Short mmCIF file of C-alpha atoms and ligand atoms in Angstrom, two decimals:
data_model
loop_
_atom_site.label_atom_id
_atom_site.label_comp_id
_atom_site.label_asym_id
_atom_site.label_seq_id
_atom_site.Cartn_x
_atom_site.Cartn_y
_atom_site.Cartn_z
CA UNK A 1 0.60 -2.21 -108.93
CA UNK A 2 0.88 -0.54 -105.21
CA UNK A 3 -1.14 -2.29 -102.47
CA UNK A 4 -1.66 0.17 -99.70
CA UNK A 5 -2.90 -0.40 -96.08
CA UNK A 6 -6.03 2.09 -95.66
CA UNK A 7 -5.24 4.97 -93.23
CA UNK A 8 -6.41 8.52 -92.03
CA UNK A 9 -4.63 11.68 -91.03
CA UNK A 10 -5.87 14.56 -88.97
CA UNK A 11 -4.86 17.99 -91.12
CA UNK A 12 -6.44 19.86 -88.37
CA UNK A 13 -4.29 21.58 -85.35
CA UNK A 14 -5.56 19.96 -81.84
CA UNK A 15 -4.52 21.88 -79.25
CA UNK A 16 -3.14 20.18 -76.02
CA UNK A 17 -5.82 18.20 -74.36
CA UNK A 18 -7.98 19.43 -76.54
CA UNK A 19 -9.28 22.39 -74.01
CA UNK A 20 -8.86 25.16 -76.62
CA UNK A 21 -11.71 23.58 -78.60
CA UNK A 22 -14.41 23.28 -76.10
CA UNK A 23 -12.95 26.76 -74.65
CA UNK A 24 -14.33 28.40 -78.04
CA UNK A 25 -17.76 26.63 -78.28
CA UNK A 26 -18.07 27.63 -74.66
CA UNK A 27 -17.49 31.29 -75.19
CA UNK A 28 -20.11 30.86 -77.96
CA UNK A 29 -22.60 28.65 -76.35
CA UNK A 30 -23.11 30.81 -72.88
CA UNK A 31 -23.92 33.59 -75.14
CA UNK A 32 -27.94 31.98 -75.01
CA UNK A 33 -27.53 31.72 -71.18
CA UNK A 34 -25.85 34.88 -70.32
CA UNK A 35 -23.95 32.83 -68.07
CA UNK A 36 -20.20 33.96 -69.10
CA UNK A 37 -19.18 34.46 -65.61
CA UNK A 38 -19.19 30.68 -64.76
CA UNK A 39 -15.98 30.38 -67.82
CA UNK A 40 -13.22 29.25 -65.80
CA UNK A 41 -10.02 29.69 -67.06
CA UNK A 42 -8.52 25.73 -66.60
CA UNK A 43 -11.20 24.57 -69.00
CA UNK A 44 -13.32 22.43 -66.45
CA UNK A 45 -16.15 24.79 -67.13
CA UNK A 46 -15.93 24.05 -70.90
CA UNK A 47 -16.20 20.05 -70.55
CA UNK A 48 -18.90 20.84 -68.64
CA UNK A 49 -20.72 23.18 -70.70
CA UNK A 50 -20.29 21.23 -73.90
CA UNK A 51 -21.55 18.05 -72.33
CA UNK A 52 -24.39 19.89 -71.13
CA UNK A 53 -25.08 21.01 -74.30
CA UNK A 54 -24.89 17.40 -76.00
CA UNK A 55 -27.01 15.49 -73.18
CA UNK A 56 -29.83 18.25 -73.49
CA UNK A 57 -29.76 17.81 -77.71
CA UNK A 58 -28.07 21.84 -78.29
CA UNK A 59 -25.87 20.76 -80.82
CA UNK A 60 -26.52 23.88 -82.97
CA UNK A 61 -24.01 25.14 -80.52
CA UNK A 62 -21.09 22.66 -81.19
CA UNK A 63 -21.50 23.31 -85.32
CA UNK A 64 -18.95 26.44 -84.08
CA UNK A 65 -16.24 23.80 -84.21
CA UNK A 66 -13.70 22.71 -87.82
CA UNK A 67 -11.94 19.28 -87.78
CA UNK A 68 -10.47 17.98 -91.36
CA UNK A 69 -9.39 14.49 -91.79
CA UNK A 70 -7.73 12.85 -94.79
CA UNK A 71 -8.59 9.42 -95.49
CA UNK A 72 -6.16 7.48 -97.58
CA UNK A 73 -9.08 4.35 -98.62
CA UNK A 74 -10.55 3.02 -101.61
CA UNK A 75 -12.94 3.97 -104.42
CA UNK A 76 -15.75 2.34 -102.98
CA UNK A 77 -15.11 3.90 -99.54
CA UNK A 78 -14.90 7.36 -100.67
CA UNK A 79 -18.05 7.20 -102.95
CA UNK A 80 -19.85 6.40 -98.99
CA UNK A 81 -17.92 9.30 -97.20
CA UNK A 82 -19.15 12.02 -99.95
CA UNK A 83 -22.78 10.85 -99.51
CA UNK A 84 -22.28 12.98 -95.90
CA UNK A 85 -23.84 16.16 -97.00
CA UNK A 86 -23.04 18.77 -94.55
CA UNK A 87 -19.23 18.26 -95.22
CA UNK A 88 -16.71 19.94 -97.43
CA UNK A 89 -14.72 17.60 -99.42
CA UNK A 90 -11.14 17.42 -101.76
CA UNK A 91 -10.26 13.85 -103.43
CA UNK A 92 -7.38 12.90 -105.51
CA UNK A 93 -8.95 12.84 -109.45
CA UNK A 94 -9.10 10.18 -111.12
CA UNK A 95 -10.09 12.50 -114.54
CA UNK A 96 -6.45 14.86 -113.96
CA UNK A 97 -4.32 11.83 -112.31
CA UNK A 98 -2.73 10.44 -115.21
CA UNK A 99 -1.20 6.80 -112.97
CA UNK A 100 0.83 5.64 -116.34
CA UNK A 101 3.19 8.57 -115.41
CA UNK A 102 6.79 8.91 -113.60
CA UNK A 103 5.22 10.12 -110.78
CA UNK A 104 3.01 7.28 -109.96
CA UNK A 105 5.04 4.85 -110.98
CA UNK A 106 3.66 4.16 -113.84
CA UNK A 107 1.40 1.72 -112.36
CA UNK A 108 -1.91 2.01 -110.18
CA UNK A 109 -2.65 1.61 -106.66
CA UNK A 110 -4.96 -0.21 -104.97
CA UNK A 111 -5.86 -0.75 -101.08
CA UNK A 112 -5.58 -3.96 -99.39
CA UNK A 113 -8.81 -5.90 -98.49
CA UNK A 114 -7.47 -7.94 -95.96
CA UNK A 115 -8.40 -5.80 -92.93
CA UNK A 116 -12.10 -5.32 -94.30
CA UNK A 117 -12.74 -9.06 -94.73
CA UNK A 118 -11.32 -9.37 -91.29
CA UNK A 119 -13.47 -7.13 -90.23
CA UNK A 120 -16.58 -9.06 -92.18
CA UNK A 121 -18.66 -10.62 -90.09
CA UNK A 122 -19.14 -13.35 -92.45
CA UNK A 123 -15.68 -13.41 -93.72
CA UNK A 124 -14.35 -13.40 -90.23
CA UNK A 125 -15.08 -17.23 -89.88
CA UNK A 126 -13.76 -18.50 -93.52
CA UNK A 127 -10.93 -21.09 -93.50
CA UNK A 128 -7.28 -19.15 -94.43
CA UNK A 129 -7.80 -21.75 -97.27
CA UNK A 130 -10.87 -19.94 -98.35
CA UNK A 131 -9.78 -16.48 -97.64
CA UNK A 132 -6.26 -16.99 -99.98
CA UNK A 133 -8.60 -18.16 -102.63
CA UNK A 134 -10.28 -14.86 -102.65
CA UNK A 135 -7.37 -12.69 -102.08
CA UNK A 136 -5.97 -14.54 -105.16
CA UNK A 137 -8.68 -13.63 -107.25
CA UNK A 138 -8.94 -9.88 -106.34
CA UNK A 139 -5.03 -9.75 -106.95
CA UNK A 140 -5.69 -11.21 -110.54
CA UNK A 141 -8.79 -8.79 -110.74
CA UNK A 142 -6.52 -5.70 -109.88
CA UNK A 143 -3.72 -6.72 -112.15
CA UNK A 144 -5.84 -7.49 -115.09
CA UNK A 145 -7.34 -3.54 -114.34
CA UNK A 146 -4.02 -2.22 -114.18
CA UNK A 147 -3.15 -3.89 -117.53
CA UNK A 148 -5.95 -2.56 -119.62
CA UNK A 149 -5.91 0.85 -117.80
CA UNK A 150 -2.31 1.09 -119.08
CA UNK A 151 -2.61 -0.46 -122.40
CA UNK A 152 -5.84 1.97 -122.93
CA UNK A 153 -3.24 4.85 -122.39
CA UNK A 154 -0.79 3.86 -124.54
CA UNK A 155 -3.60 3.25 -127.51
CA UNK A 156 -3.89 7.19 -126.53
CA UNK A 157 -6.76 7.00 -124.30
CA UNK A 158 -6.72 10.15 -121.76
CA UNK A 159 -6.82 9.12 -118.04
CA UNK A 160 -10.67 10.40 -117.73
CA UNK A 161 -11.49 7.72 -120.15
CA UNK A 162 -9.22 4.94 -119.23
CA UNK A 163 -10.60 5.68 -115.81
CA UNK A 164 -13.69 3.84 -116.37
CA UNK A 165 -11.73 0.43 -116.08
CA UNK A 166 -10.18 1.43 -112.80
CA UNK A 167 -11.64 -0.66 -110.02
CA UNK A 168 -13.52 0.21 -106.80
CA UNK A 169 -10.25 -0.66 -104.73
CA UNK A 170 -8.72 1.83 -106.26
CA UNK A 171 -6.76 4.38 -103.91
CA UNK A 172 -7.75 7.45 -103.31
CA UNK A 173 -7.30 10.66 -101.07
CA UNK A 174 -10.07 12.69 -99.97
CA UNK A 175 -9.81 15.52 -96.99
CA UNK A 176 -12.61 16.24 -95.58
CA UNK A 177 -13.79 19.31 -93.24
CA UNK A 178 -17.29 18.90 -91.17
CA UNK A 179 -18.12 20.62 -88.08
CA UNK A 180 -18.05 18.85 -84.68
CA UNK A 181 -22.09 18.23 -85.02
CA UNK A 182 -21.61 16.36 -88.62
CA UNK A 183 -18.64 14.15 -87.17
CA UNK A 184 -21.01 13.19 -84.88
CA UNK A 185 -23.38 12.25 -87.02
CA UNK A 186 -20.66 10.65 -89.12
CA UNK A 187 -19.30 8.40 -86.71
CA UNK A 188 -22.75 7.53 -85.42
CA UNK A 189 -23.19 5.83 -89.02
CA UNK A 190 -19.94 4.82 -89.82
CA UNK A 191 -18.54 2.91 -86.91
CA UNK A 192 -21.35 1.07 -86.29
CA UNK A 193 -21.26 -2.47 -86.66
CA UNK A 194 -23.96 -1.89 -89.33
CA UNK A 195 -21.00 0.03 -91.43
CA UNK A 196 -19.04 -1.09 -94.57
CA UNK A 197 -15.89 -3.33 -92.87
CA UNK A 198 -13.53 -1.11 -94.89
CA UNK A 199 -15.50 2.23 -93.85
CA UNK A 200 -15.15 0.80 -90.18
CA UNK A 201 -11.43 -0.24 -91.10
CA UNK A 202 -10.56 3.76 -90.73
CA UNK A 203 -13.46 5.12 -88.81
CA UNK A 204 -13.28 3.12 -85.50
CA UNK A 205 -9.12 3.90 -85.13
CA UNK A 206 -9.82 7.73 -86.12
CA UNK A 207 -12.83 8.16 -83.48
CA UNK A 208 -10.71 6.02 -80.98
CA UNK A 209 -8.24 9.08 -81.64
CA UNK A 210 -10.55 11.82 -81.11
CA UNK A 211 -12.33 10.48 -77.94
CA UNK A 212 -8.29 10.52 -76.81
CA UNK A 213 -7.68 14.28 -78.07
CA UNK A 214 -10.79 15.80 -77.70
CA UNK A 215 -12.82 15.95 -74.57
CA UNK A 216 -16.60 15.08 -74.20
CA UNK A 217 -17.57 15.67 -78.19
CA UNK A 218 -17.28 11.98 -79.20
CA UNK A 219 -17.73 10.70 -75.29
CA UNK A 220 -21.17 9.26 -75.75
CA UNK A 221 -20.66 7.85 -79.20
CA UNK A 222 -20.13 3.93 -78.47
CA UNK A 223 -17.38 2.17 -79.76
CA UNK A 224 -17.48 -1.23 -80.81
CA UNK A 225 -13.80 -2.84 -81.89
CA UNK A 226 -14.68 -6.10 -83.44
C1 FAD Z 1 -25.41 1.25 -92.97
C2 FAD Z 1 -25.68 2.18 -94.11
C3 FAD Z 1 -26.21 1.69 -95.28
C4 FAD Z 1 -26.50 2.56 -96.35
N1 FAD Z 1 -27.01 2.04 -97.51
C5 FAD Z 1 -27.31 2.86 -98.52
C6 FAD Z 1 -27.87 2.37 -99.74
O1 FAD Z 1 -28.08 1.17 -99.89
N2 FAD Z 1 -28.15 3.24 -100.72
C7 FAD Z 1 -27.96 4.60 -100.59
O2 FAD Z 1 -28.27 5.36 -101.49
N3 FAD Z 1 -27.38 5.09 -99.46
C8 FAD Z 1 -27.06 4.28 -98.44
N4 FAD Z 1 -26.49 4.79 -97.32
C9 FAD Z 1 -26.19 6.23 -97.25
C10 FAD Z 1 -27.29 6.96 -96.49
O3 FAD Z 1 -28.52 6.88 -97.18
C11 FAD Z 1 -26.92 8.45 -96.29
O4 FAD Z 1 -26.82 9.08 -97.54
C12 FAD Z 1 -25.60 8.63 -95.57
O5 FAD Z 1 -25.49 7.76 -94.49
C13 FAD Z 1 -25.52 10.08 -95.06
O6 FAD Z 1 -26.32 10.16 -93.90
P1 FAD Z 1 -27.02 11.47 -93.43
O7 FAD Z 1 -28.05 11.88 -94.39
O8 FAD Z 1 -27.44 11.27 -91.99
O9 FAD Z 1 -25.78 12.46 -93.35
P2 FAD Z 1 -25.53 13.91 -93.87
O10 FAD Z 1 -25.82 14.07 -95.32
O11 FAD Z 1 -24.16 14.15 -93.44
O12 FAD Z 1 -26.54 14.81 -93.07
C14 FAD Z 1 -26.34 15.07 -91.69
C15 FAD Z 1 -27.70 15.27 -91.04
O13 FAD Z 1 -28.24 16.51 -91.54
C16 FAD Z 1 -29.64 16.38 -91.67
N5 FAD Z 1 -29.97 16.59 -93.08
C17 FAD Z 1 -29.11 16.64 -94.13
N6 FAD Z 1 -29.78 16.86 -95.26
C18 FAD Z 1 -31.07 16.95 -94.93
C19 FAD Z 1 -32.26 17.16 -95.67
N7 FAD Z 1 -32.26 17.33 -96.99
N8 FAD Z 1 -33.43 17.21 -95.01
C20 FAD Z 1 -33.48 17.05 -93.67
N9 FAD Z 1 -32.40 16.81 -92.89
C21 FAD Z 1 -31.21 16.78 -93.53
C22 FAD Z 1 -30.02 15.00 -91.17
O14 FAD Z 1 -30.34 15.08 -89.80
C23 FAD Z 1 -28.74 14.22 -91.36
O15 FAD Z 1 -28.64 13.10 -90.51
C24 FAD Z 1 -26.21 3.94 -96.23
C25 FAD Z 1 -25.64 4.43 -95.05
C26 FAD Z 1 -25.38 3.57 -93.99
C27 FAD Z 1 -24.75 4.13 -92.74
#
């Protein structure tokens, strides 16, 4: 059994600064306004534009935008991000994923819950006594998975059976595309403190990144690191 760290990557080309972006929904945007002359050609005009757009509530205009992430996080994780409905999605299958083979080892993975009860408000304040004595049960949980999932395969069980004993910390991929307007949304959600710890364990890092990359789109969304 593999115990992975959850993570993210961004599949989608940023350009530098991020001034290409808000260049485009700027070429779209002054289209209402007729105002096209004001486009200046360093991209000031463009931060300006866009944030003018979000602070008066036009975000129709900044659904002309594509970003795809890949989030590299558990079962229980994923089944939250596909409840986001304005979002194309891809994630690794658990029905055509076959994890008794060469190529995964012959063995499962799992991700690692020890950031998310970090991040747990109640969890936060256990005793490293207490917390061990969890961690050792959800190893023994994962292991005892792994073992039936296996054994299950080897009675001659196909993998979209023997799925059903695969646990919520399983790992899993799943890329997903969403205009600018639906990330907002998204984050709004998702790194709030109200969020699943393991949904926040990926979210707050990846919109950290974008407020760094991309100019003014994620600016007003508030970011809360504890
Ligand atoms: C803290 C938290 C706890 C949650 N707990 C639960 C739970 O216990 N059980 C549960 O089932 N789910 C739960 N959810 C999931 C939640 O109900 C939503 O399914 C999920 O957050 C997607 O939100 P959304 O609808 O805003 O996003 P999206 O589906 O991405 O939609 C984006 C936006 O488009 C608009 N929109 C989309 N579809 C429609 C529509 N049909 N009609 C009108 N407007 C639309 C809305 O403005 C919406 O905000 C929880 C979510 C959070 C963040």
């Amino acid at each position: 059994m593999k115990v992975l760290k959850a993570g993210y990557e961004i599949l989608s080309n940023i350009s530098d600064g991020g001034i290409d972006e808000l260049k485009h929904i700027e070429k779209i945007g002054r289209v209402c306004y007729k105002s096209e002359d004001k486009i200046s050609e360093d991209g000031e005009s463009a931060k300006r534009f866009v944030k003018m757009l979000i602070d008066r509530g036009h975000e129709a205009m900044i659904e002309h935008s594509s970003l795809t992430v890949k989030f590299i996080v558990d079962r229980g994780v994923s089944h939250e991000l596909v409840r986001h409905r304005i979002a194309s999605f891809a994630q690794e299958s658990t029905r055509y994923c076959n994890y008794s083979n060469d190529k995964f080892g012959n063995e499962i993975s799992v991700i690692d819950v020890t950031n998310g009860m970090k991040l747990d408000g109640k969890m936060s304040t256990m005793s490293s006594y207490d917390i061990a004595n969890v961690l050792k049960e959800w190893n023994e949980a994962m292991m005892d998975a792994e073992r039936h999932y296996l054994k299950m395969i080897e009675l001659g069980a196909t993998s979209q059976i023997a799925r059903s004993v695969l646990p919520n910390s399983t790992k899993t991929e799943i890329t997903i595309t969403a205009n600018y307007r639906e990330w907002r949304n998204f984050f709004k959600l998702r790194v709030a403190k109200t969020a699943h710890p393991q949904m926040r364990e990926v979210t707050v890092p990846l919109l950290k990144e974008l407020k760094n990359r991309i100019p003014v789109v994620f600016d007003d969304i508030e970011l809360e690191e504890k």
